[in-house]
Amino acid sequence: MIKKVTQDIENFSYNTSISAFMICVNELAQSKCRNRSLLSDVIVLIAPFAPHIAEELWAALGHTDSVCDAHWPVYDEQYLVESQMQLTISFNGKARFQMQFATDVDEESIKQAVINDEKSRKYIEGNAVVKVIVVPKRIVNVVLKPQK
């Protein structure tokens, strides 16, 4: 979120920042986050958009100075690199389930993993696999044809 909000402010693109705030706040609420440092960074990021509530939240965290005097958080690129991706697996165009793969996996390995997965068996059973289409980082579609 730090990277997204920083870039959006620099590019005067504020609507997508609001979306990033909503996603972040929902995730923090679900995990019942109590990390003061993390919450302080979120409040600093919110300050340009909602200064009054940011000041209230800043004081609630025990800070005696103004949120406007706080240092802007800096993101670290190493934490933004994803090691896994989630692909939707579909059969004849109908999404059925999702699978996790390493981001550096090759297309052939993805195809084999999908065909050999036990969740795929009930869809493949009694059908011939015509082809397996992999849309990188999005979806795997297995095209089936009934066997005669």
PDB file of C-alpha atoms in Angstrom:
ATOM      1  CA  MET A   1       0.000   0.000   0.000  1.00  0.00           C
ATOM      2  CA  ILE A   2       2.888   2.363   0.710  1.00  0.00           C
ATOM      3  CA  LYS A   3       4.121   2.083  -2.884  1.00  0.00           C
ATOM      4  CA  LYS A   4       0.616   2.414  -4.365  1.00  0.00           C
ATOM      5  CA  VAL A   5      -0.364   5.493  -2.341  1.00  0.00           C
ATOM      6  CA  THR A   6       3.002   7.185  -2.886  1.00  0.00           C
ATOM      7  CA  GLN A   7       2.815   6.696  -6.648  1.00  0.00           C
ATOM      8  CA  ASP A   8      -0.839   7.745  -6.781  1.00  0.00           C
ATOM      9  CA  ILE A   9      -0.140  10.993  -4.925  1.00  0.00           C
ATOM     10  CA  GLU A  10       2.773  11.752  -7.255  1.00  0.00           C
ATOM     11  CA  ASN A  11       0.533  11.077 -10.293  1.00  0.00           C
ATOM     12  CA  PHE A  12      -2.574  12.874  -8.912  1.00  0.00           C
ATOM     13  CA  SER A  13      -4.539   9.621  -9.174  1.00  0.00           C
ATOM     14  CA  TYR A  14      -6.384   9.557  -5.865  1.00  0.00           C
ATOM     15  CA  ASN A  15      -9.283   7.169  -6.519  1.00  0.00           C
ATOM     16  CA  THR A  16      -7.103   4.071  -6.673  1.00  0.00           C
ATOM     17  CA  SER A  17      -5.458   5.062  -3.388  1.00  0.00           C
ATOM     18  CA  ILE A  18      -8.841   4.959  -1.683  1.00  0.00           C
ATOM     19  CA  SER A  19      -9.306   1.424  -2.997  1.00  0.00           C
ATOM     20  CA  ALA A  20      -5.877   0.442  -1.643  1.00  0.00           C
ATOM     21  CA  PHE A  21      -6.829   1.873   1.773  1.00  0.00           C
ATOM     22  CA  MET A  22     -10.038  -0.144   1.829  1.00  0.00           C
ATOM     23  CA  ILE A  23      -8.223  -3.383   0.960  1.00  0.00           C
ATOM     24  CA  CYS A  24      -5.524  -2.735   3.563  1.00  0.00           C
ATOM     25  CA  VAL A  25      -7.935  -1.813   6.351  1.00  0.00           C
ATOM     26  CA  ASN A  26     -10.080  -4.878   5.656  1.00  0.00           C
ATOM     27  CA  GLU A  27      -7.030  -7.174   5.804  1.00  0.00           C
ATOM     28  CA  LEU A  28      -5.756  -5.537   8.994  1.00  0.00           C
ATOM     29  CA  ALA A  29      -9.189  -5.870  10.606  1.00  0.00           C
ATOM     30  CA  GLN A  30      -9.462  -9.538   9.643  1.00  0.00           C
ATOM     31  CA  SER A  31      -6.046 -10.287  11.138  1.00  0.00           C
ATOM     32  CA  LYS A  32      -6.870  -8.177  14.244  1.00  0.00           C
ATOM     33  CA  CYS A  33      -3.644  -6.225  13.771  1.00  0.00           C
ATOM     34  CA  ARG A  34      -2.263  -4.543  16.909  1.00  0.00           C
ATOM     35  CA  ASN A  35       1.164  -3.637  15.513  1.00  0.00           C
ATOM     36  CA  ARG A  36       1.632  -0.009  16.525  1.00  0.00           C
ATOM     37  CA  SER A  37       4.381   0.675  13.960  1.00  0.00           C
ATOM     38  CA  LEU A  38       2.321  -0.732  11.100  1.00  0.00           C
ATOM     39  CA  LEU A  39      -0.798   1.180  12.167  1.00  0.00           C
ATOM     40  CA  SER A  40       1.255   4.378  12.492  1.00  0.00           C
ATOM     41  CA  ASP A  41       2.436   3.987   8.884  1.00  0.00           C
ATOM     42  CA  VAL A  42      -1.162   3.491   7.694  1.00  0.00           C
ATOM     43  CA  ILE A  43      -2.260   6.622   9.556  1.00  0.00           C
ATOM     44  CA  VAL A  44       0.550   8.673   7.984  1.00  0.00           C
ATOM     45  CA  LEU A  45      -0.584   7.464   4.546  1.00  0.00           C
ATOM     46  CA  ILE A  46      -4.215   8.355   5.293  1.00  0.00           C
ATOM     47  CA  ALA A  47      -3.337  11.865   6.528  1.00  0.00           C
ATOM     48  CA  PRO A  48      -3.334  13.627   3.120  1.00  0.00           C
ATOM     49  CA  PHE A  49      -6.796  12.188   2.370  1.00  0.00           C
ATOM     50  CA  ALA A  50      -8.473  12.491   5.784  1.00  0.00           C
ATOM     51  CA  PRO A  51      -6.376  14.793   7.966  1.00  0.00           C
ATOM     52  CA  HIS A  52      -8.832  15.210  10.835  1.00  0.00           C
ATOM     53  CA  ILE A  53      -9.408  11.512  11.461  1.00  0.00           C
ATOM     54  CA  ALA A  54      -5.703  10.849  10.938  1.00  0.00           C
ATOM     55  CA  GLU A  55      -4.868  13.302  13.750  1.00  0.00           C
ATOM     56  CA  GLU A  56      -7.410  11.602  16.043  1.00  0.00           C
ATOM     57  CA  LEU A  57      -6.035   8.136  15.286  1.00  0.00           C
ATOM     58  CA  TRP A  58      -2.469   9.395  15.664  1.00  0.00           C
ATOM     59  CA  ALA A  59      -3.265  10.726  19.149  1.00  0.00           C
ATOM     60  CA  ALA A  60      -5.090   7.481  20.019  1.00  0.00           C
ATOM     61  CA  LEU A  61      -1.863   5.588  19.305  1.00  0.00           C
ATOM     62  CA  GLY A  62      -0.150   7.759  21.926  1.00  0.00           C
ATOM     63  CA  HIS A  63       1.766  10.170  19.720  1.00  0.00           C
ATOM     64  CA  THR A  64       2.074  13.679  21.147  1.00  0.00           C
ATOM     65  CA  ASP A  65       3.156  15.427  17.951  1.00  0.00           C
ATOM     66  CA  SER A  66       1.121  15.964  14.783  1.00  0.00           C
ATOM     67  CA  VAL A  67       0.772  13.276  12.133  1.00  0.00           C
ATOM     68  CA  CYS A  68       1.833  15.959   9.640  1.00  0.00           C
ATOM     69  CA  ASP A  69       5.285  15.982  11.256  1.00  0.00           C
ATOM     70  CA  ALA A  70       5.748  12.226  10.876  1.00  0.00           C
ATOM     71  CA  HIS A  71       8.093  10.787   8.281  1.00  0.00           C
ATOM     72  CA  TRP A  72       6.484   9.377   5.146  1.00  0.00           C
ATOM     73  CA  PRO A  73       6.844   5.566   5.122  1.00  0.00           C
ATOM     74  CA  VAL A  74       9.215   4.039   2.568  1.00  0.00           C
ATOM     75  CA  TYR A  75       8.495   0.725   0.875  1.00  0.00           C
ATOM     76  CA  ASP A  76      11.074  -1.992   0.331  1.00  0.00           C
ATOM     77  CA  GLU A  77      10.946  -3.687  -3.092  1.00  0.00           C
ATOM     78  CA  GLN A  78      12.134  -7.028  -1.709  1.00  0.00           C
ATOM     79  CA  TYR A  79       8.830  -7.456   0.147  1.00  0.00           C
ATOM     80  CA  LEU A  80       6.816  -6.785  -3.005  1.00  0.00           C
ATOM     81  CA  VAL A  81       8.156  -9.768  -4.956  1.00  0.00           C
ATOM     82  CA  GLU A  82       5.624 -12.567  -5.019  1.00  0.00           C
ATOM     83  CA  SER A  83       6.895 -16.112  -4.842  1.00  0.00           C
ATOM     84  CA  GLN A  84       3.553 -17.796  -5.518  1.00  0.00           C
ATOM     85  CA  MET A  85       0.588 -17.236  -7.786  1.00  0.00           C
ATOM     86  CA  GLN A  86      -2.930 -18.572  -7.649  1.00  0.00           C
ATOM     87  CA  LEU A  87      -4.460 -19.840 -10.876  1.00  0.00           C
ATOM     88  CA  THR A  88      -8.093 -20.639 -11.508  1.00  0.00           C
ATOM     89  CA  ILE A  89      -8.574 -24.080 -13.031  1.00  0.00           C
ATOM     90  CA  SER A  90     -11.486 -24.420 -15.434  1.00  0.00           C
ATOM     91  CA  PHE A  91     -12.860 -27.243 -17.536  1.00  0.00           C
ATOM     92  CA  ASN A  92     -14.512 -26.338 -20.845  1.00  0.00           C
ATOM     93  CA  GLY A  93     -14.622 -22.723 -19.729  1.00  0.00           C
ATOM     94  CA  LYS A  94     -16.256 -23.302 -16.321  1.00  0.00           C
ATOM     95  CA  ALA A  95     -14.130 -22.381 -13.303  1.00  0.00           C
ATOM     96  CA  ARG A  96     -13.971 -25.256 -10.831  1.00  0.00           C
ATOM     97  CA  PHE A  97     -11.175 -24.622  -8.310  1.00  0.00           C
ATOM     98  CA  GLN A  98      -7.888 -22.819  -7.739  1.00  0.00           C
ATOM     99  CA  MET A  99      -4.300 -24.017  -7.366  1.00  0.00           C
ATOM    100  CA  GLN A 100      -1.101 -22.412  -6.084  1.00  0.00           C
ATOM    101  CA  PHE A 101       2.076 -22.428  -8.176  1.00  0.00           C
ATOM    102  CA  ALA A 102       5.524 -20.904  -7.851  1.00  0.00           C
ATOM    103  CA  THR A 103       5.785 -17.756  -9.956  1.00  0.00           C
ATOM    104  CA  ASP A 104       8.781 -19.115 -11.862  1.00  0.00           C
ATOM    105  CA  VAL A 105       7.162 -22.440 -12.851  1.00  0.00           C
ATOM    106  CA  ASP A 106       7.074 -23.299 -16.556  1.00  0.00           C
ATOM    107  CA  GLU A 107       3.866 -23.830 -18.531  1.00  0.00           C
ATOM    108  CA  GLU A 108       4.403 -27.569 -19.063  1.00  0.00           C
ATOM    109  CA  SER A 109       4.722 -28.156 -15.309  1.00  0.00           C
ATOM    110  CA  ILE A 110       1.480 -26.283 -14.728  1.00  0.00           C
ATOM    111  CA  LYS A 111      -0.306 -28.429 -17.311  1.00  0.00           C
ATOM    112  CA  GLN A 112       0.983 -31.665 -15.768  1.00  0.00           C
ATOM    113  CA  ALA A 113       0.104 -30.574 -12.235  1.00  0.00           C
ATOM    114  CA  VAL A 114      -3.457 -29.697 -13.249  1.00  0.00           C
ATOM    115  CA  ILE A 115      -4.017 -32.952 -15.160  1.00  0.00           C
ATOM    116  CA  ASN A 116      -2.552 -35.038 -12.309  1.00  0.00           C
ATOM    117  CA  ASP A 117      -4.379 -33.252  -9.482  1.00  0.00           C
ATOM    118  CA  GLU A 118      -7.020 -35.370  -7.760  1.00  0.00           C
ATOM    119  CA  LYS A 119      -9.616 -32.566  -7.978  1.00  0.00           C
ATOM    120  CA  SER A 120      -9.276 -32.706 -11.766  1.00  0.00           C
ATOM    121  CA  ARG A 121     -10.023 -36.431 -11.960  1.00  0.00           C
ATOM    122  CA  LYS A 122     -13.776 -36.120 -11.536  1.00  0.00           C
ATOM    123  CA  TYR A 123     -13.964 -33.671 -14.442  1.00  0.00           C
ATOM    124  CA  ILE A 124     -11.577 -35.575 -16.702  1.00  0.00           C
ATOM    125  CA  GLU A 125     -13.050 -39.028 -15.997  1.00  0.00           C
ATOM    126  CA  GLY A 126     -14.877 -40.316 -19.082  1.00  0.00           C
ATOM    127  CA  ASN A 127     -13.519 -37.476 -21.212  1.00  0.00           C
ATOM    128  CA  ALA A 128     -10.506 -36.993 -23.444  1.00  0.00           C
ATOM    129  CA  VAL A 129      -8.260 -33.998 -22.857  1.00  0.00           C
ATOM    130  CA  VAL A 130      -8.182 -32.117 -26.167  1.00  0.00           C
ATOM    131  CA  LYS A 131      -5.778 -29.407 -24.973  1.00  0.00           C
ATOM    132  CA  VAL A 132      -4.745 -27.424 -21.924  1.00  0.00           C
ATOM    133  CA  ILE A 133      -4.585 -23.655 -22.301  1.00  0.00           C
ATOM    134  CA  VAL A 134      -2.518 -21.672 -19.793  1.00  0.00           C
ATOM    135  CA  VAL A 135      -3.065 -17.921 -19.585  1.00  0.00           C
ATOM    136  CA  PRO A 136      -0.003 -16.793 -17.596  1.00  0.00           C
ATOM    137  CA  LYS A 137      -0.747 -15.674 -14.028  1.00  0.00           C
ATOM    138  CA  ARG A 138      -4.512 -15.930 -14.600  1.00  0.00           C
ATOM    139  CA  ILE A 139      -6.211 -19.169 -15.570  1.00  0.00           C
ATOM    140  CA  VAL A 140      -5.770 -22.718 -16.851  1.00  0.00           C
ATOM    141  CA  ASN A 141      -8.521 -24.058 -19.094  1.00  0.00           C
ATOM    142  CA  VAL A 142      -8.711 -27.769 -19.808  1.00  0.00           C
ATOM    143  CA  VAL A 143     -10.666 -28.474 -22.990  1.00  0.00           C
ATOM    144  CA  LEU A 144     -12.437 -31.831 -22.757  1.00  0.00           C
ATOM    145  CA  LYS A 145     -14.281 -33.967 -25.293  1.00  0.00           C
ATOM    146  CA  PRO A 146     -16.501 -36.926 -24.348  1.00  0.00           C
ATOM    147  CA  GLN A 147     -14.951 -40.289 -25.223  1.00  0.00           C
ATOM    148  CA  LYS A 148     -16.945 -42.607 -27.438  1.00  0.00           C
TER     149      LYS A 148
END
